[in-house]
Short mmCIF file of C-alpha atoms in Angstrom, two decimals:
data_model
loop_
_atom_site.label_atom_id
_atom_site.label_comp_id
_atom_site.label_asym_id
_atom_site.label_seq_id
_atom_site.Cartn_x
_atom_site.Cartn_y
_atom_site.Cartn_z
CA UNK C 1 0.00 0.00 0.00
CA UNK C 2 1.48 3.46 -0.88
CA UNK C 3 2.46 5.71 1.91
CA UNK C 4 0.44 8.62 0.43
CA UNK C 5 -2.96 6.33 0.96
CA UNK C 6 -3.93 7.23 4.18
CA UNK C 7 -3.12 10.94 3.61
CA UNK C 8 -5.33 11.08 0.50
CA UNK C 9 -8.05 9.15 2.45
CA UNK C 10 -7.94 10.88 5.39
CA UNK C 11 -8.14 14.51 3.20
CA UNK C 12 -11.18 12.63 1.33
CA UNK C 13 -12.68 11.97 4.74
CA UNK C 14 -12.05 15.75 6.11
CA UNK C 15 -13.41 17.09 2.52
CA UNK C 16 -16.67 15.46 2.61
CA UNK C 17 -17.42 16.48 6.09
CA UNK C 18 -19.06 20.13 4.58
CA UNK C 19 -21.04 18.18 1.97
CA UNK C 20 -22.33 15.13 4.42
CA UNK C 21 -23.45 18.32 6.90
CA UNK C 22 -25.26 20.15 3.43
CA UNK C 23 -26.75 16.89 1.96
CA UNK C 24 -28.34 15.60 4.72
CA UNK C 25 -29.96 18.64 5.75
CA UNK C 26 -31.18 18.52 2.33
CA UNK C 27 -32.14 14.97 2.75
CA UNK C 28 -33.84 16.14 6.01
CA UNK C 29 -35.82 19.07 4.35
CA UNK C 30 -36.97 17.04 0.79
CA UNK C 31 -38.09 14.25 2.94
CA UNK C 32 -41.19 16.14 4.41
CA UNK C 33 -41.84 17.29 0.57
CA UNK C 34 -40.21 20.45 0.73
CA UNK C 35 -37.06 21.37 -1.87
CA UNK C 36 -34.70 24.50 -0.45
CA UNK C 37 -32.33 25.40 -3.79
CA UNK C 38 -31.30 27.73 -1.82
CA UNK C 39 -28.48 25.84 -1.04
CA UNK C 40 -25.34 27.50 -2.48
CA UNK C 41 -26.07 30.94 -1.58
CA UNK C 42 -26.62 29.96 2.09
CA UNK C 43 -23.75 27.94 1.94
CA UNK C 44 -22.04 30.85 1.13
CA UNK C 45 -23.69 33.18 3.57
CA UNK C 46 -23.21 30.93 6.31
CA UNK C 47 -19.44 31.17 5.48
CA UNK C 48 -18.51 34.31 5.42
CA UNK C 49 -21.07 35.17 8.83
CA UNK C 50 -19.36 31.91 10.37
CA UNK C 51 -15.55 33.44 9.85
CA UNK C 52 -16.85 36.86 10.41
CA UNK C 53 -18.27 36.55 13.62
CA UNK C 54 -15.17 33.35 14.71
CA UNK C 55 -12.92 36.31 13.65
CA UNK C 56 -14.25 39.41 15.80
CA UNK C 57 -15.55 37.09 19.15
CA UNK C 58 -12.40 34.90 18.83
CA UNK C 59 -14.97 31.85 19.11
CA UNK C 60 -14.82 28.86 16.54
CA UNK C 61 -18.01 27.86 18.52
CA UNK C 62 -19.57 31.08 18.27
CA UNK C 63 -18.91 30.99 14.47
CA UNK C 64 -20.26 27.91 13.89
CA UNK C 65 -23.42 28.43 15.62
CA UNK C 66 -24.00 31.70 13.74
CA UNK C 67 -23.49 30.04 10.62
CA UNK C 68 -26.17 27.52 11.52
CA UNK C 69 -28.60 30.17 12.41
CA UNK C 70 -28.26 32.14 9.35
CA UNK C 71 -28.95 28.75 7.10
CA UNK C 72 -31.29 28.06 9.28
CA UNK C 73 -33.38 31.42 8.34
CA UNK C 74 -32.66 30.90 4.76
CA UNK C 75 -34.64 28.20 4.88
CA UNK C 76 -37.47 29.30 7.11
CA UNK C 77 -38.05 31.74 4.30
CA UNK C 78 -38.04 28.97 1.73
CA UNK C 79 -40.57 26.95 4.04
CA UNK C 80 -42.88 30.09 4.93
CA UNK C 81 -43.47 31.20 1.42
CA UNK C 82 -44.48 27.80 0.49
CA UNK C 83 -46.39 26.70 3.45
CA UNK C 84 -48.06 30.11 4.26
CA UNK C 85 -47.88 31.89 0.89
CA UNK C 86 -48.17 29.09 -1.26
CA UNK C 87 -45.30 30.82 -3.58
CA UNK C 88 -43.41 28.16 -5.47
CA UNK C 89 -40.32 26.84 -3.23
CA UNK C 90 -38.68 26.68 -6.25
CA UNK C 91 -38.62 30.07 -7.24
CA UNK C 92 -38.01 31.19 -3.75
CA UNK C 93 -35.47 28.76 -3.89
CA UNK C 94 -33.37 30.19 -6.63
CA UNK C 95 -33.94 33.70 -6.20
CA UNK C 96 -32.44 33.48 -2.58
CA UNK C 97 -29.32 31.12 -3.55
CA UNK C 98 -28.40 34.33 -6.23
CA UNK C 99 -29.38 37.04 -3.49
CA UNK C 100 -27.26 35.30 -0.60
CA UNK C 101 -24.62 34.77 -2.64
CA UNK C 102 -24.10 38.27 -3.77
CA UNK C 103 -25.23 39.43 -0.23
CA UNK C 104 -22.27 37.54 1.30
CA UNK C 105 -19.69 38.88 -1.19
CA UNK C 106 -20.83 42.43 -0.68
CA UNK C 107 -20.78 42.12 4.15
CA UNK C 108 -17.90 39.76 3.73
CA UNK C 109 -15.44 42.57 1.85
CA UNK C 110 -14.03 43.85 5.05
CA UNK C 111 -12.97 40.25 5.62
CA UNK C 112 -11.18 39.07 2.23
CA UNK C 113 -8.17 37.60 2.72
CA UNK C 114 -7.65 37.96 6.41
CA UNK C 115 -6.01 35.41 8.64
CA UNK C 116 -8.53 33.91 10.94
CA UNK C 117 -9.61 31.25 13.52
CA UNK C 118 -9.42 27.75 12.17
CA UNK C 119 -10.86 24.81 13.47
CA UNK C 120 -8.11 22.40 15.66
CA UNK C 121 -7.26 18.95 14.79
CA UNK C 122 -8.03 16.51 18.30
CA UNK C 123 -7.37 13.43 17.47
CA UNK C 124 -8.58 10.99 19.39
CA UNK C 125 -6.66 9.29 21.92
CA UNK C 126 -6.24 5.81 21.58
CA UNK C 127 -8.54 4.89 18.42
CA UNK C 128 -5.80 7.71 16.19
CA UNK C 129 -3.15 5.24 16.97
CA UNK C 130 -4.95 1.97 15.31
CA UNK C 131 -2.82 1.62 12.00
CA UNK C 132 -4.18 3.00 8.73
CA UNK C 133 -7.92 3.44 9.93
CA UNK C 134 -6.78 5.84 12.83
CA UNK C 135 -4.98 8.41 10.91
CA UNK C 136 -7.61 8.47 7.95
CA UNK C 137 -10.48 8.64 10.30
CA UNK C 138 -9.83 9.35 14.29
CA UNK C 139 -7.13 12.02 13.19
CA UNK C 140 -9.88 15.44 12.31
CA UNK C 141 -11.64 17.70 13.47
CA UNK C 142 -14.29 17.67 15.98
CA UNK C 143 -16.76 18.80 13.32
CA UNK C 144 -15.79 15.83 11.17
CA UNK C 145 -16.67 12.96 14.17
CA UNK C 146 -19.96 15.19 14.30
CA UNK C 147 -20.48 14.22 10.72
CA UNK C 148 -20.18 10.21 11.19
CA UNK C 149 -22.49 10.65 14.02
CA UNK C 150 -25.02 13.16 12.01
CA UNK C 151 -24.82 10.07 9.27
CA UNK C 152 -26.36 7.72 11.65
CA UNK C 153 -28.56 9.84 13.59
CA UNK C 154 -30.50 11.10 10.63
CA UNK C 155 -30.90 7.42 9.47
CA UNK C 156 -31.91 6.55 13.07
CA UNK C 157 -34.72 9.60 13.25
CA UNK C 158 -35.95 8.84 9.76
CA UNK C 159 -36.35 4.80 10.02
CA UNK C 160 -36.41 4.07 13.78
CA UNK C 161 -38.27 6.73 15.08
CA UNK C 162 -42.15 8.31 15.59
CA UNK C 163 -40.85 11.71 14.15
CA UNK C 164 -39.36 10.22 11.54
CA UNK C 165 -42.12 8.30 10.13
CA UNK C 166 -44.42 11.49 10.66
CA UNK C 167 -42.25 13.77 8.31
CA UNK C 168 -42.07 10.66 5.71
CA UNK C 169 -45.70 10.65 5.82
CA UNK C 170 -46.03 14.22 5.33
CA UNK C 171 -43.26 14.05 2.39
CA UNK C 172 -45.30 11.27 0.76
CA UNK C 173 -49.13 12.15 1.34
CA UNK C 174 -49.45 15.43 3.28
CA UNK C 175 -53.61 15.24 2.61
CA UNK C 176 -53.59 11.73 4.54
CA UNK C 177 -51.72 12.45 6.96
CA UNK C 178 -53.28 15.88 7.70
CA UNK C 179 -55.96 13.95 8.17
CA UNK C 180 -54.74 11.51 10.49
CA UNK C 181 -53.65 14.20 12.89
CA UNK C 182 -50.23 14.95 11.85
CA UNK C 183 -49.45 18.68 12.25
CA UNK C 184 -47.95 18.42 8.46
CA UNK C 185 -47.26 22.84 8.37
CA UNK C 186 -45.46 22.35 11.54
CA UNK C 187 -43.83 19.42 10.71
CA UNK C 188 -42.33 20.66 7.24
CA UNK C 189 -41.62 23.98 8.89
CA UNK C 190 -39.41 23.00 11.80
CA UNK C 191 -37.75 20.19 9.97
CA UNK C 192 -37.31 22.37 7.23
CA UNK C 193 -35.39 24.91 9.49
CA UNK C 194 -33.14 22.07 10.89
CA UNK C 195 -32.16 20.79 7.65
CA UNK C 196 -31.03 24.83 6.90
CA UNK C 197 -29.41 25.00 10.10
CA UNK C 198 -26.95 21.95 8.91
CA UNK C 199 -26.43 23.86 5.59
CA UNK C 200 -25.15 26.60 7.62
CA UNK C 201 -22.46 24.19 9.74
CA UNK C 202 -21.40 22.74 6.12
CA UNK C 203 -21.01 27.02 5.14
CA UNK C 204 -18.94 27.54 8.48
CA UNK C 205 -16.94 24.10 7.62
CA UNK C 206 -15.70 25.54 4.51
CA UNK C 207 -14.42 28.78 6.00
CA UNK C 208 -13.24 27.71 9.53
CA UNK C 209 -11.47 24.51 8.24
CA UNK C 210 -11.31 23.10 5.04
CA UNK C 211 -11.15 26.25 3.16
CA UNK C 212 -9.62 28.54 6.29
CA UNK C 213 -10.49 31.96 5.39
CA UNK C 214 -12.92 34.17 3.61
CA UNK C 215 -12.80 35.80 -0.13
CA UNK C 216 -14.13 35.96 -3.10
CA UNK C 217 -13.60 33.47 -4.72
CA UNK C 218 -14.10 31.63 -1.42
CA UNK C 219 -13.94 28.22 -2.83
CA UNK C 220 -17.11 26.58 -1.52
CA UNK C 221 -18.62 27.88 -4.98
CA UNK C 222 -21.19 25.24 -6.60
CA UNK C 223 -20.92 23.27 -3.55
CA UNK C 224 -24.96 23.56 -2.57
CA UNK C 225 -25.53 22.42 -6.27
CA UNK C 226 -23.99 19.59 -5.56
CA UNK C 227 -25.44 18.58 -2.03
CA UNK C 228 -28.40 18.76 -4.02
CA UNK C 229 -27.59 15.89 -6.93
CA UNK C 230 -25.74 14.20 -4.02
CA UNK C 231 -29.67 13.71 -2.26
CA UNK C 232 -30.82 12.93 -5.65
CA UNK C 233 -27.82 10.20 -5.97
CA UNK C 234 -28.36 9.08 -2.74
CA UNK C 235 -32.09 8.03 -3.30
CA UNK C 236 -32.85 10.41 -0.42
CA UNK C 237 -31.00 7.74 1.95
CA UNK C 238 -29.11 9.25 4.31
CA UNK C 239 -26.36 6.26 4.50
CA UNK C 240 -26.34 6.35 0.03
CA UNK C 241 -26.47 10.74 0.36
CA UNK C 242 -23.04 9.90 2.81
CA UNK C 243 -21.10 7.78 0.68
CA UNK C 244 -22.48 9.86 -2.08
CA UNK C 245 -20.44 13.25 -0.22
CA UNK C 246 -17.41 10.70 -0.12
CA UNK C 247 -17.14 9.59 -3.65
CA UNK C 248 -17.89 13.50 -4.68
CA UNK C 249 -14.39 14.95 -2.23
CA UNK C 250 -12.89 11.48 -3.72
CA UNK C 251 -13.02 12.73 -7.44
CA UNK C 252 -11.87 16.36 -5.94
CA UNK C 253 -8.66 14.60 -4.30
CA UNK C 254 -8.15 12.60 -7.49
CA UNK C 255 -8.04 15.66 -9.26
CA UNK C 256 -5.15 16.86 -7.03
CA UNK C 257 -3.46 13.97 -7.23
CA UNK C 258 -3.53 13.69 -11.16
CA UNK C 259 -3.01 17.62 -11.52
CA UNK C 260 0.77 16.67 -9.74
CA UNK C 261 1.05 13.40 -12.64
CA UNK C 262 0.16 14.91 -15.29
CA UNK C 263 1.30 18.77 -14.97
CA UNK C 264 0.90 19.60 -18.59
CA UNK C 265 -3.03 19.27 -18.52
CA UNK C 266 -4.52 22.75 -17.12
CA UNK C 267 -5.38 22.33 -13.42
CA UNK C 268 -8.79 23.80 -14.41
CA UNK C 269 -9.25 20.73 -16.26
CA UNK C 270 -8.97 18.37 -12.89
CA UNK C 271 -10.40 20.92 -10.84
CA UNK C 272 -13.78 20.83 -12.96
CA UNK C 273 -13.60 17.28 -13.66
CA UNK C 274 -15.68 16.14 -10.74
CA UNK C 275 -18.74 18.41 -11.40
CA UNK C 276 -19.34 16.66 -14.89
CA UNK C 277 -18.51 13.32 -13.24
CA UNK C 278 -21.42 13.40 -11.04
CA UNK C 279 -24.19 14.51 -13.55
CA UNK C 280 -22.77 11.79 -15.71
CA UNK C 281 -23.47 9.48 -12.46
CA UNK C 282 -27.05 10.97 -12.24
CA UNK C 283 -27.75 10.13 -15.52
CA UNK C 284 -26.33 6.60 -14.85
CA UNK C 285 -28.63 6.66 -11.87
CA UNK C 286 -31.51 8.06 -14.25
CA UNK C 287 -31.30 5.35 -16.70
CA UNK C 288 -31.57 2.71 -14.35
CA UNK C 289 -34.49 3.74 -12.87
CA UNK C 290 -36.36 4.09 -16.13
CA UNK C 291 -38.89 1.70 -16.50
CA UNK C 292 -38.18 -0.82 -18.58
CA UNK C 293 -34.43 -1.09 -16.97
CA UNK C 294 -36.92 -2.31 -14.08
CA UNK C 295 -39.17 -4.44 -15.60
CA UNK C 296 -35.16 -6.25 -17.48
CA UNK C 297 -33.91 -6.61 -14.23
CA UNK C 298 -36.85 -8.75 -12.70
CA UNK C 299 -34.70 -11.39 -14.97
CA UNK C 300 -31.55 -10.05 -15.03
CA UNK C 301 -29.60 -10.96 -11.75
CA UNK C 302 -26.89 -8.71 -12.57
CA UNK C 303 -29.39 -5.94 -13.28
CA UNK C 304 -31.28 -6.71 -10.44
CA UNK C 305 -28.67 -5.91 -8.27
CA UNK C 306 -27.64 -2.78 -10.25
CA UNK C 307 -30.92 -1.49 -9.97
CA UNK C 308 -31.55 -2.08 -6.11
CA UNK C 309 -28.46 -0.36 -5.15
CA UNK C 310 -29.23 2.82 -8.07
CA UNK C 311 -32.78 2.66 -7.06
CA UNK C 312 -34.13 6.57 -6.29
CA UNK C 313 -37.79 7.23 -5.71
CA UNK C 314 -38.35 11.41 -4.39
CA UNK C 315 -40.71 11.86 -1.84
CA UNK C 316 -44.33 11.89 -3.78
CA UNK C 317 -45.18 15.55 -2.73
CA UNK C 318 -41.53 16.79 -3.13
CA UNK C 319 -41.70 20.93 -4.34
CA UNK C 320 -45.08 20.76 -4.22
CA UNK C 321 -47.55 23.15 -2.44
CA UNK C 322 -49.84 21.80 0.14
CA UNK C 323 -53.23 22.59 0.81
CA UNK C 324 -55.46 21.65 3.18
CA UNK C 325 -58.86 19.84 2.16
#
């Protein structure tokens, strides 16, 4: 095994962390039928208010928390002009992700390019010393163990818990399950506003550790676009919309790597390589959920199992407006 293994992994590992915080909030919010696109703008937002505020209090905690509460807003407004207004969430959507991310390149110009707080490494003791697995995974951040345990918790709320089954319902049939008593507006709402709160902690990841720093360009640029395919690729799983997060900051790392191999191929070239990687993956995903790929691989072992793991069904009420009857 090479040497530079674990480093790569472990940088894949630390990478994703932003994206596993973004797409499961996503996964969170589109679950109880509700799409936020606003998702790169409040990444963005979150960012620049996350290093902002870590950078006059002194407070990585501080930061982070302020970066949660600003995504957190962004998507109240997303859920309140759907659930109240009835304004398309998709519109809303859009039209905030352009407004928040010009709004956080116009308050974050006093701090471009400024040396900041940045999020310590703390290992942890014992488990960093196991060989190979301790330096890729038990060697980060604190906010990176928060994201294995965020991957596990979400699955846990959605699939072993009351809650959880109550937003699925009101992501799948809002009417029934209004009328079986489930406060569906509430419901949407509040998980709604969690899943923007996590948006914001993937914003303040970017600028308080992976990307230390604020500026324009800050880096974390298309990165809500793709915590949204990465829900779509995960079938709206939260274990698939993980390992989706990992394969997305592998491709980035591989680009790194091959941008030192092969240094007469622009670096623009490996640094965009991923994005077209992906929609060529959602397309792969696409095809195999057609029908008739479904109705082949009822005799087709191999696409049986193809289409199993590929399989991605939205919620049935996903971006559309409720109303109650």
């Amino acid at each position: 095994m090479s040497a530079e293994f674990p480093v790569i992994a472990a940088t894949v590992v630390g990478g994703a962390a932003p994206l596993v915080f973004a797409a499961l909030g996503e996964t969170i919010t589109e679950r109880g039928g509700i799409i936020n696109l606003s998702l790169d703008g409040s990444i963005l937002l979150s960012a620049m208010t996350g290093f902002a505020i870590a950078y006059k209090t002194g407070s990585v905690f501080l930061g982070f928390l302020s970066a949660g509460i600003i995504g957190a807003l962004i998507a109240a407004v997303v859920a309140s002009s759907t659930l109240f207004l009835r304004v398309s969430q998709v519109a809303v959507g859009f039209v905030l992700a352009l407004m928040c991310r010009d709004l956080a390149y116009f308050l974050g110009n006093p701090y471009s390019r400024i040396q900041g707080p940045q999020l310590a490494y703390t290992p942890i003791p014992f488990l960093e010393k196991i060989p190979i697995i301790g330096k890729i995974f038990f060697q980060q951040n604190i906010m990176v163990y928060g994201s294995y345990i965020l991957i596990f918790a979400v699955w846990f709320f959605l699939y072993k818990t009351r809650w959880g089954l109550m937003l699925r319902c009101a992501g799948e049939n809002p009417e029934a399950a209004y009328i079986r008593g489930i406060p569906v507006e509430k419901l949407k709402f509040w998980f709604t506003v969690l899943g923007g709160f996590f948006v914001g902690i993937a914003g303040a990841l970017y600028s308080l550790s992976v990307k230390p720093g604020w500026g324009r360009p800050q880096g974390a640029e298309g990165t809500g676009w793709i915590a949204l395919a990465i829900v779509i690729f995960g079938g709206w799983e939260p274990i698939k919309v993980a390992l989706g997060a990992y394969l997305f900051s592998f491709l980035q790392a591989m680009g790194i790597v091959l941008q030192d191999k092969f240094s007469s191929v622009p670096a623009q070239v490996f640094q965009v390589a991923p994005f077209p990687l992906m929609i060529f993956t959602l397309l792969f995903i696409n095809y195999f959920n057609r029908k008739e790929i479904q109705e082949k691989a009822l005799t087709n072992p191999v696409l049986k199992i193809l289409s199993r793991i590929l399989k991605a069904n939205p919620p049935a009420s996903l971006g559309k407006v409720f109303y109650r009857n």
